[in-house]
PDB file of C-alpha atoms and ligand atoms in Angstrom:
ATOM      1  CA  MET H 231      11.526  -3.779  10.108  1.00  0.00           C
ATOM      2  CA  GLU H 232       9.415  -6.356  11.244  1.00  0.00           C
ATOM      3  CA  ILE H 233       9.225  -9.483   8.919  1.00  0.00           C
ATOM      4  CA  HIS H 234       6.367 -11.859   9.321  1.00  0.00           C
ATOM      5  CA  ILE H 235       6.526 -15.127   7.097  1.00  0.00           C
ATOM      6  CA  VAL H 236       3.035 -16.544   6.887  1.00  0.00           C
ATOM      7  CA  ALA H 237       1.736 -19.647   5.269  1.00  0.00           C
ATOM      8  CA  ASP H 238      -0.550 -17.939   2.741  1.00  0.00           C
ATOM      9  CA  ALA H 239      -2.230 -14.779   1.719  1.00  0.00           C
ATOM     10  CA  ASP H 240      -5.147 -15.363   4.033  1.00  0.00           C
ATOM     11  CA  ALA H 241      -2.962 -15.609   6.987  1.00  0.00           C
ATOM     12  CA  GLY H 242      -1.101 -12.606   6.018  1.00  0.00           C
ATOM     13  CA  ALA H 243      -4.576 -10.796   5.798  1.00  0.00           C
ATOM     14  CA  LYS H 244      -5.116 -11.391   9.323  1.00  0.00           C
ATOM     15  CA  VAL H 245      -1.815  -9.950  10.394  1.00  0.00           C
ATOM     16  CA  VAL H 246      -2.313  -6.837   8.248  1.00  0.00           C
ATOM     17  CA  ALA H 247      -5.978  -6.388   9.545  1.00  0.00           C
ATOM     18  CA  ASP H 248      -4.907  -6.430  13.021  1.00  0.00           C
ATOM     19  CA  LEU H 249      -2.756  -3.465  12.361  1.00  0.00           C
ATOM     20  CA  PHE H 250      -5.642  -1.672  10.596  1.00  0.00           C
ATOM     21  CA  GLU H 251      -8.041  -2.458  13.259  1.00  0.00           C
ATOM     22  CA  ARG H 252      -5.659  -1.463  16.168  1.00  0.00           C
ATOM     23  CA  THR H 253      -4.974   1.968  14.134  1.00  0.00           C
ATOM     24  CA  VAL H 254      -8.806   2.626  13.619  1.00  0.00           C
ATOM     25  CA  ARG H 255      -9.726   1.537  17.399  1.00  0.00           C
ATOM     26  CA  ASP H 256      -6.712   3.532  18.904  1.00  0.00           C
ATOM     27  CA  ALA H 257      -7.833   6.910  16.925  1.00  0.00           C
ATOM     28  CA  GLY H 258     -11.435   6.365  18.157  1.00  0.00           C
ATOM     29  CA  ASP H 259     -13.681   9.167  17.489  1.00  0.00           C
ATOM     30  CA  SER H 260     -10.904  11.342  15.929  1.00  0.00           C
ATOM     31  CA  GLY H 261     -10.593   8.970  13.061  1.00  0.00           C
ATOM     32  CA  ALA H 262      -7.614   7.367  11.799  1.00  0.00           C
ATOM     33  CA  VAL H 263      -6.105   8.432   8.376  1.00  0.00           C
ATOM     34  CA  LEU H 264      -5.506   5.264   6.398  1.00  0.00           C
ATOM     35  CA  GLY H 265      -3.200   5.027   3.455  1.00  0.00           C
ATOM     36  CA  LEU H 266      -4.638   2.715   0.948  1.00  0.00           C
ATOM     37  CA  ALA H 267      -3.263   0.875  -2.034  1.00  0.00           C
ATOM     38  CA  THR H 268      -4.749  -0.763  -5.282  1.00  0.00           C
ATOM     39  CA  GLY H 269      -3.386  -3.801  -7.086  1.00  0.00           C
ATOM     40  CA  SER H 270      -3.948  -7.616  -5.995  1.00  0.00           C
ATOM     41  CA  SER H 271      -1.754  -7.706  -3.013  1.00  0.00           C
ATOM     42  CA  PRO H 272      -3.988  -5.688  -0.392  1.00  0.00           C
ATOM     43  CA  VAL H 273      -7.197  -7.287  -1.567  1.00  0.00           C
ATOM     44  CA  PRO H 274      -7.214 -10.192   1.046  1.00  0.00           C
ATOM     45  CA  THR H 275      -6.671  -7.566   3.754  1.00  0.00           C
ATOM     46  CA  TYR H 276      -9.495  -5.573   2.503  1.00  0.00           C
ATOM     47  CA  THR H 277     -11.792  -8.569   2.455  1.00  0.00           C
ATOM     48  CA  GLU H 278     -10.991  -9.519   5.915  1.00  0.00           C
ATOM     49  CA  LEU H 279     -11.652  -6.023   6.969  1.00  0.00           C
ATOM     50  CA  ILE H 280     -15.009  -6.089   5.356  1.00  0.00           C
ATOM     51  CA  ARG H 281     -15.613  -9.234   7.327  1.00  0.00           C
ATOM     52  CA  ARG H 282     -14.751  -7.505  10.806  1.00  0.00           C
ATOM     53  CA  HIS H 283     -16.969  -4.788   9.552  1.00  0.00           C
ATOM     54  CA  ARG H 284     -19.806  -6.835   9.051  1.00  0.00           C
ATOM     55  CA  GLU H 285     -19.497  -9.463  11.660  1.00  0.00           C
ATOM     56  CA  GLU H 286     -17.893  -7.642  14.409  1.00  0.00           C
ATOM     57  CA  GLY H 287     -18.773  -4.311  14.151  1.00  0.00           C
ATOM     58  CA  LEU H 288     -15.349  -2.819  13.128  1.00  0.00           C
ATOM     59  CA  SER H 289     -16.577   0.767  12.201  1.00  0.00           C
ATOM     60  CA  PHE H 290     -14.717   3.130   9.725  1.00  0.00           C
ATOM     61  CA  ALA H 291     -17.071   5.914  10.003  1.00  0.00           C
ATOM     62  CA  ALA H 292     -14.708   8.297  11.453  1.00  0.00           C
ATOM     63  CA  CYS H 293     -11.813   7.210   9.155  1.00  0.00           C
ATOM     64  CA  ARG H 294     -10.368   9.217   6.401  1.00  0.00           C
ATOM     65  CA  ALA H 295      -8.198   7.563   3.602  1.00  0.00           C
ATOM     66  CA  PHE H 296      -5.649   8.586   0.901  1.00  0.00           C
ATOM     67  CA  LEU H 297      -4.709   6.504  -2.105  1.00  0.00           C
ATOM     68  CA  LEU H 298      -1.284   6.158  -3.352  1.00  0.00           C
ATOM     69  CA  ASP H 299      -1.952   6.857  -6.818  1.00  0.00           C
ATOM     70  CA  GLU H 300      -4.114   7.129  -9.988  1.00  0.00           C
ATOM     71  CA  TYR H 301      -3.692   7.125 -13.644  1.00  0.00           C
ATOM     72  CA  VAL H 302      -3.560  10.213 -15.532  1.00  0.00           C
ATOM     73  CA  GLY H 303      -5.885  10.879 -18.444  1.00  0.00           C
ATOM     74  CA  LEU H 304      -8.890   8.360 -17.535  1.00  0.00           C
ATOM     75  CA  PRO H 305     -12.232  10.079 -17.454  1.00  0.00           C
ATOM     76  CA  ALA H 306     -13.491  10.431 -13.807  1.00  0.00           C
ATOM     77  CA  GLY H 307     -15.359   7.161 -12.915  1.00  0.00           C
ATOM     78  CA  HIS H 308     -13.692   4.951 -15.480  1.00  0.00           C
ATOM     79  CA  GLU H 309     -13.858   1.487 -14.362  1.00  0.00           C
ATOM     80  CA  GLN H 310     -10.159   1.022 -14.524  1.00  0.00           C
ATOM     81  CA  SER H 311      -9.286   4.079 -12.361  1.00  0.00           C
ATOM     82  CA  TYR H 312      -7.874   3.203  -8.918  1.00  0.00           C
ATOM     83  CA  HIS H 313     -10.978   5.758  -7.725  1.00  0.00           C
ATOM     84  CA  ALA H 314     -13.129   2.930  -8.898  1.00  0.00           C
ATOM     85  CA  PHE H 315     -10.966  -0.035  -7.859  1.00  0.00           C
ATOM     86  CA  ILE H 316     -10.958   1.109  -4.263  1.00  0.00           C
ATOM     87  CA  ARG H 317     -14.856   1.394  -4.121  1.00  0.00           C
ATOM     88  CA  ASP H 318     -15.480  -1.919  -5.886  1.00  0.00           C
ATOM     89  CA  ASN H 319     -12.881  -3.768  -3.766  1.00  0.00           C
ATOM     90  CA  PHE H 320     -13.157  -2.124  -0.072  1.00  0.00           C
ATOM     91  CA  ILE H 321     -14.751   1.183   0.627  1.00  0.00           C
ATOM     92  CA  SER H 322     -18.217   0.657  -0.923  1.00  0.00           C
ATOM     93  CA  SER H 323     -18.372  -2.279   1.520  1.00  0.00           C
ATOM     94  CA  ILE H 324     -17.547  -0.594   4.718  1.00  0.00           C
ATOM     95  CA  ASP H 325     -19.049   2.493   6.752  1.00  0.00           C
ATOM     96  CA  ILE H 326     -16.419   5.095   5.646  1.00  0.00           C
ATOM     97  CA  GLU H 327     -18.010   8.304   4.044  1.00  0.00           C
ATOM     98  CA  ASP H 328     -17.313   8.075   0.166  1.00  0.00           C
ATOM     99  CA  ALA H 329     -15.990  11.807   0.434  1.00  0.00           C
ATOM    100  CA  SER H 330     -13.645  10.946   2.888  1.00  0.00           C
ATOM    101  CA  VAL H 331     -11.601   8.611   0.365  1.00  0.00           C
ATOM    102  CA  ILE H 332      -9.363  10.846  -1.393  1.00  0.00           C
ATOM    103  CA  SER H 333      -7.259  10.136  -4.636  1.00  0.00           C
ATOM    104  CA  PRO H 334      -5.296  12.191  -7.048  1.00  0.00           C
ATOM    105  CA  ASN H 335      -7.575  13.424  -9.809  1.00  0.00           C
ATOM    106  CA  GLY H 336      -6.217  11.984 -12.915  1.00  0.00           C
ATOM    107  CA  ALA H 337      -8.746  13.947 -14.960  1.00  0.00           C
ATOM    108  CA  ALA H 338      -7.192  17.201 -13.736  1.00  0.00           C
ATOM    109  CA  SER H 339      -6.488  19.801 -16.292  1.00  0.00           C
ATOM    110  CA  ASP H 340      -3.211  20.553 -14.694  1.00  0.00           C
ATOM    111  CA  PRO H 341      -1.913  17.109 -13.402  1.00  0.00           C
ATOM    112  CA  ALA H 342       1.246  18.599 -12.044  1.00  0.00           C
ATOM    113  CA  ALA H 343      -0.556  21.125  -9.697  1.00  0.00           C
ATOM    114  CA  GLU H 344      -3.029  18.271  -8.662  1.00  0.00           C
ATOM    115  CA  ALA H 345       0.293  16.162  -7.622  1.00  0.00           C
ATOM    116  CA  ALA H 346       1.634  19.025  -5.599  1.00  0.00           C
ATOM    117  CA  ASP H 347      -1.579  19.681  -3.916  1.00  0.00           C
ATOM    118  CA  TYR H 348      -2.178  16.112  -2.829  1.00  0.00           C
ATOM    119  CA  ASP H 349       0.835  16.239  -0.439  1.00  0.00           C
ATOM    120  CA  ARG H 350      -0.629  19.538   1.040  1.00  0.00           C
ATOM    121  CA  ARG H 351      -4.026  17.805   1.446  1.00  0.00           C
ATOM    122  CA  ILE H 352      -2.612  14.663   3.168  1.00  0.00           C
ATOM    123  CA  GLY H 353      -0.691  17.115   5.493  1.00  0.00           C
ATOM    124  CA  GLU H 354      -3.953  19.101   6.266  1.00  0.00           C
ATOM    125  CA  ALA H 355      -5.720  15.703   7.378  1.00  0.00           C
ATOM    126  CA  GLY H 356      -2.882  15.329   9.825  1.00  0.00           C
ATOM    127  CA  GLY H 357      -0.735  12.718   7.792  1.00  0.00           C
ATOM    128  CA  VAL H 358      -1.233   9.080   7.230  1.00  0.00           C
ATOM    129  CA  ASP H 359      -1.515   6.728  10.275  1.00  0.00           C
ATOM    130  CA  LEU H 360      -1.121   3.396   8.595  1.00  0.00           C
ATOM    131  CA  GLN H 361      -0.080   3.003   5.018  1.00  0.00           C
ATOM    132  CA  ILE H 362      -0.444  -0.431   3.237  1.00  0.00           C
ATOM    133  CA  LEU H 363       1.772  -1.102   0.203  1.00  0.00           C
ATOM    134  CA  GLY H 364       2.255  -3.929  -2.220  1.00  0.00           C
ATOM    135  CA  ILE H 365       5.609  -4.069  -4.008  1.00  0.00           C
ATOM    136  CA  GLY H 366       6.398  -4.774  -7.828  1.00  0.00           C
ATOM    137  CA  SER H 367       8.776  -7.391  -8.985  1.00  0.00           C
ATOM    138  CA  ASN H 368      11.100  -4.626  -9.933  1.00  0.00           C
ATOM    139  CA  GLY H 369      10.989  -3.220  -6.298  1.00  0.00           C
ATOM    140  CA  HIS H 370       8.712  -0.236  -7.228  1.00  0.00           C
ATOM    141  CA  ILE H 371       6.311   0.920  -4.524  1.00  0.00           C
ATOM    142  CA  ALA H 372       3.222   2.956  -5.800  1.00  0.00           C
ATOM    143  CA  PHE H 373       4.505   4.102  -9.162  1.00  0.00           C
ATOM    144  CA  ASN H 374       7.983   4.987  -7.935  1.00  0.00           C
ATOM    145  CA  GLU H 375       9.817   2.860 -10.551  1.00  0.00           C
ATOM    146  CA  PRO H 376      13.562   2.081 -10.353  1.00  0.00           C
ATOM    147  CA  GLY H 377      15.504   5.478 -10.560  1.00  0.00           C
ATOM    148  CA  SER H 378      12.887   7.322  -8.526  1.00  0.00           C
ATOM    149  CA  SER H 379      14.246   9.885  -5.991  1.00  0.00           C
ATOM    150  CA  LEU H 380      14.354   8.342  -2.480  1.00  0.00           C
ATOM    151  CA  ALA H 381      13.076  11.842  -1.391  1.00  0.00           C
ATOM    152  CA  SER H 382      10.404  12.185  -4.114  1.00  0.00           C
ATOM    153  CA  ARG H 383       7.109  13.763  -3.570  1.00  0.00           C
ATOM    154  CA  THR H 384       3.808  13.221  -5.237  1.00  0.00           C
ATOM    155  CA  ARG H 385       4.092  13.822  -8.906  1.00  0.00           C
ATOM    156  CA  VAL H 386       3.433  12.824 -12.402  1.00  0.00           C
ATOM    157  CA  VAL H 387       5.539   9.936 -13.617  1.00  0.00           C
ATOM    158  CA  GLY H 388       5.605   8.156 -16.794  1.00  0.00           C
ATOM    159  CA  LEU H 389       4.975   4.291 -16.578  1.00  0.00           C
ATOM    160  CA  THR H 390       7.673   1.752 -17.534  1.00  0.00           C
ATOM    161  CA  ARG H 391       6.982   0.014 -21.062  1.00  0.00           C
ATOM    162  CA  SER H 392       6.553  -3.310 -18.858  1.00  0.00           C
ATOM    163  CA  THR H 393       3.743  -1.690 -16.715  1.00  0.00           C
ATOM    164  CA  ILE H 394       2.101  -0.188 -19.877  1.00  0.00           C
ATOM    165  CA  ALA H 395       2.165  -3.839 -21.446  1.00  0.00           C
ATOM    166  CA  ASP H 396       0.970  -5.476 -18.187  1.00  0.00           C
ATOM    167  CA  ASN H 397      -1.967  -3.152 -18.013  1.00  0.00           C
ATOM    168  CA  ALA H 398      -3.020  -3.422 -21.581  1.00  0.00           C
ATOM    169  CA  ARG H 399      -5.124  -6.330 -20.733  1.00  0.00           C
ATOM    170  CA  TYR H 400      -7.736  -4.388 -18.939  1.00  0.00           C
ATOM    171  CA  PHE H 401      -8.189  -1.934 -21.861  1.00  0.00           C
ATOM    172  CA  ASP H 402     -10.216  -2.455 -25.118  1.00  0.00           C
ATOM    173  CA  SER H 403      -7.531  -0.647 -27.385  1.00  0.00           C
ATOM    174  CA  PRO H 404      -3.811  -0.114 -26.723  1.00  0.00           C
ATOM    175  CA  ALA H 405      -4.455   3.522 -27.519  1.00  0.00           C
ATOM    176  CA  ASP H 406      -6.598   3.724 -24.277  1.00  0.00           C
ATOM    177  CA  VAL H 407      -3.910   2.269 -21.910  1.00  0.00           C
ATOM    178  CA  PRO H 408      -2.569   5.120 -19.683  1.00  0.00           C
ATOM    179  CA  VAL H 409       0.994   5.983 -19.987  1.00  0.00           C
ATOM    180  CA  ARG H 410       1.441   8.342 -16.794  1.00  0.00           C
ATOM    181  CA  ALA H 411       0.168   8.440 -13.454  1.00  0.00           C
ATOM    182  CA  ILE H 412       0.070  10.785 -10.359  1.00  0.00           C
ATOM    183  CA  SER H 413       2.004   8.760  -7.557  1.00  0.00           C
ATOM    184  CA  GLN H 414       2.702   9.835  -3.948  1.00  0.00           C
ATOM    185  CA  GLY H 415       6.625   9.962  -3.953  1.00  0.00           C
ATOM    186  CA  LEU H 416       8.992   7.829  -1.700  1.00  0.00           C
ATOM    187  CA  GLY H 417       9.517  10.776   0.555  1.00  0.00           C
ATOM    188  CA  THR H 418       5.821  11.172   0.826  1.00  0.00           C
ATOM    189  CA  ILE H 419       5.134   7.622   1.672  1.00  0.00           C
ATOM    190  CA  LEU H 420       7.953   7.687   4.527  1.00  0.00           C
ATOM    191  CA  GLU H 421       5.804  10.217   6.370  1.00  0.00           C
ATOM    192  CA  ALA H 422       3.283   7.689   7.108  1.00  0.00           C
ATOM    193  CA  ARG H 423       3.476   6.862  10.830  1.00  0.00           C
ATOM    194  CA  ARG H 424       3.335   3.057  10.264  1.00  0.00           C
ATOM    195  CA  ILE H 425       3.868   1.092   7.045  1.00  0.00           C
ATOM    196  CA  VAL H 426       2.809  -2.335   6.423  1.00  0.00           C
ATOM    197  CA  LEU H 427       4.106  -4.059   3.035  1.00  0.00           C
ATOM    198  CA  THR H 428       2.485  -7.392   1.980  1.00  0.00           C
ATOM    199  CA  ALA H 429       3.383  -9.679  -0.905  1.00  0.00           C
ATOM    200  CA  SER H 430       2.992 -13.187  -2.099  1.00  0.00           C
ATOM    201  CA  GLY H 431       4.270 -15.405  -4.867  1.00  0.00           C
ATOM    202  CA  GLU H 432       7.710 -16.234  -6.057  1.00  0.00           C
ATOM    203  CA  GLY H 433       7.481 -13.484  -8.549  1.00  0.00           C
ATOM    204  CA  LYS H 434       8.043 -11.092  -5.692  1.00  0.00           C
ATOM    205  CA  ALA H 435      10.997 -13.126  -3.976  1.00  0.00           C
ATOM    206  CA  ALA H 436      13.926 -11.077  -5.222  1.00  0.00           C
ATOM    207  CA  ALA H 437      12.292  -7.647  -4.761  1.00  0.00           C
ATOM    208  CA  VAL H 438      11.338  -8.929  -1.004  1.00  0.00           C
ATOM    209  CA  ALA H 439      14.958  -9.745  -0.449  1.00  0.00           C
ATOM    210  CA  GLN H 440      16.367  -6.485  -1.823  1.00  0.00           C
ATOM    211  CA  LEU H 441      13.620  -4.698   0.358  1.00  0.00           C
ATOM    212  CA  ALA H 442      14.693  -6.242   3.544  1.00  0.00           C
ATOM    213  CA  GLU H 443      18.271  -7.149   2.987  1.00  0.00           C
ATOM    214  CA  GLY H 444      19.539  -5.109   0.087  1.00  0.00           C
ATOM    215  CA  ALA H 445      21.449  -1.888   0.054  1.00  0.00           C
ATOM    216  CA  ILE H 446      19.415   1.299  -0.027  1.00  0.00           C
ATOM    217  CA  SER H 447      19.371   2.236  -3.583  1.00  0.00           C
ATOM    218  CA  ALA H 448      16.913   3.808  -6.154  1.00  0.00           C
ATOM    219  CA  ARG H 449      17.672   0.537  -8.163  1.00  0.00           C
ATOM    220  CA  TRP H 450      15.190  -1.039  -5.719  1.00  0.00           C
ATOM    221  CA  PRO H 451      12.995   1.990  -4.571  1.00  0.00           C
ATOM    222  CA  ALA H 452      11.362  -0.092  -1.608  1.00  0.00           C
ATOM    223  CA  THR H 453      14.642  -0.514   0.099  1.00  0.00           C
ATOM    224  CA  VAL H 454      14.035   3.045   1.323  1.00  0.00           C
ATOM    225  CA  LEU H 455      11.535   1.692   3.848  1.00  0.00           C
ATOM    226  CA  GLN H 456      14.663   0.363   5.734  1.00  0.00           C
ATOM    227  CA  THR H 457      15.127   3.869   6.873  1.00  0.00           C
ATOM    228  CA  HIS H 458      11.671   4.091   8.441  1.00  0.00           C
ATOM    229  CA  PRO H 459      11.169   3.156  12.471  1.00  0.00           C
ATOM    230  CA  ALA H 460       7.868   1.416  11.948  1.00  0.00           C
ATOM    231  CA  VAL H 461       7.686  -0.995   9.048  1.00  0.00           C
ATOM    232  CA  THR H 462       5.986  -4.488   9.032  1.00  0.00           C
ATOM    233  CA  VAL H 463       6.464  -6.839   6.094  1.00  0.00           C
ATOM    234  CA  VAL H 464       4.012  -9.663   5.766  1.00  0.00           C
ATOM    235  CA  VAL H 465       5.023 -12.384   3.208  1.00  0.00           C
ATOM    236  CA  ASP H 466       4.173 -15.846   2.270  1.00  0.00           C
ATOM    237  CA  GLU H 467       6.622 -18.624   1.980  1.00  0.00           C
ATOM    238  CA  ALA H 468       7.260 -18.037  -1.912  1.00  0.00           C
ATOM    239  CA  ALA H 469       7.863 -14.299  -1.535  1.00  0.00           C
ATOM    240  CA  ALA H 470       9.958 -14.946   1.469  1.00  0.00           C
ATOM    241  CA  SER H 471      12.165 -17.574  -0.532  1.00  0.00           C
ATOM    242  CA  GLN H 472      15.203 -15.562  -1.294  1.00  0.00           C
ATOM    243  CA  LEU H 473      15.589 -14.061   2.159  1.00  0.00           C
ATOM    244  CA  GLU H 474      18.884 -15.150   3.622  1.00  0.00           C
ATOM    245  CA  LEU H 475      17.766 -14.274   7.335  1.00  0.00           C
ATOM    246  CA  ALA H 476      14.419 -16.230   7.116  1.00  0.00           C
ATOM    247  CA  ASP H 477      15.395 -18.384   9.993  1.00  0.00           C
ATOM    248  CA  TYR H 478      16.233 -15.152  12.113  1.00  0.00           C
ATOM    249  CA  TYR H 479      12.912 -13.529  11.228  1.00  0.00           C
ATOM    250  CA  ARG H 480      10.891 -16.782  12.398  1.00  0.00           C
ATOM    251  CA  HIS H 481      12.806 -17.070  15.451  1.00  0.00           C
ATOM    252  CA  SER H 482      12.578 -13.389  16.306  1.00  0.00           C
ATOM    253  CA  ARG H 483       8.936 -13.435  15.809  1.00  0.00           C
ATOM    254  CA  ALA H 484       8.490 -16.157  18.134  1.00  0.00           C
ATOM    255  CA  LEU H 485      10.572 -14.322  21.127  1.00  0.00           C
ATOM    256  CA  GLU H 486       8.711 -11.006  20.396  1.00  0.00           C
ATOM    257  CA  SER H 487       5.277 -12.401  20.123  1.00  0.00           C
ATOM    258  CA  ASP H 488       4.320 -10.777  23.476  1.00  0.00           C
ATOM    259  CA  ILE H 489       5.243  -7.344  21.977  1.00  0.00           C
ATOM    260  CA  PRO H 490       2.190  -5.616  20.453  1.00  0.00           C
ATOM    261  CA  LEU H 491       2.289  -5.116  16.594  1.00  0.00           C
ATOM    262  CA  SER H 492       2.002  -1.399  16.952  1.00  0.00           C
ATOM    263  CA  THR H 493       5.461  -1.142  18.688  1.00  0.00           C
ATOM    264  CA  ASP H 494       8.121   0.510  16.648  1.00  0.00           C
ATOM    265  CA  ARG H 495      10.899  -1.773  15.506  1.00  0.00           C
TER     266      ARG H 495
HETATM  267  P1  LIG Q 609       0.003  -6.377  -7.193  1.00  0.00           P
HETATM  268  O1  LIG Q 609       0.966  -5.099  -7.618  1.00  0.00           O
HETATM  269  O2  LIG Q 609      -0.360  -6.116  -5.693  1.00  0.00           O
HETATM  270  O3  LIG Q 609      -0.997  -6.680  -8.135  1.00  0.00           O
HETATM  271  O4  LIG Q 609       0.946  -7.556  -7.265  1.00  0.00           O
HETATM  272  C1  LIG Q 609       1.740  -4.470  -6.641  1.00  0.00           C
HETATM  273  C2  LIG Q 609       2.575  -3.396  -7.411  1.00  0.00           C
HETATM  274  O5  LIG Q 609       3.120  -3.594  -8.544  1.00  0.00           O
HETATM  275  O6  LIG Q 609       2.937  -2.579  -6.817  1.00  0.00           O
END
């Protein structure tokens, strides 16, 4: 696990965008398979990638992409769906084909079958080359809340009471707030060839400390990333504030500055 402590979210976005750019350029015409996330954490990265597309000609035309998760029960095209979020915040502003951006269908008549089929579709595409992740303050990644199997596959999950309460502000009536989602599992996420997790703010500090330095446990689902050979964590000073080894991470980044970001570690 490689930990970058950066000044702010914009500096972090450049580090993460560098990884995306390298992945996209290395894949060339065969097209990278990108793993995309929703939530606020990846948005600065998406903004930087849109800038590179517009100003530097970075093309995503050959890429395909898979989202981590989707609410169950929202009509297709609902403005709070993750399907809509990723279009509004990223893919409508770059040159990827809309049909190449895949997400679980939360309106499927059989959500469990839809979930099971999702892993097959990722596999058929050759697997994810680079997956971006945020992290919840309770250590969740995607909708893998504490208690999730560390080997879990894409499945239907019930949202925690706190997640439902957090989401209520986006909906007109409490009855409209989704209570279930289809989420990639932890085992699914671990199959990505490279993973980058980004977090900012003090509210994430405990989860980031567990992620990097805690015991691997379903209590903090993100700790499973310690078992993956190619994980980059990009955090601002506030999110890094509970890391016991922060000085070492800064020191080692300086010593390894000539090693390409794409190298396993
Ligand atoms: P955030 O959410 O990026 O909006 O902070 C991350 C998460 O809860 O997974």
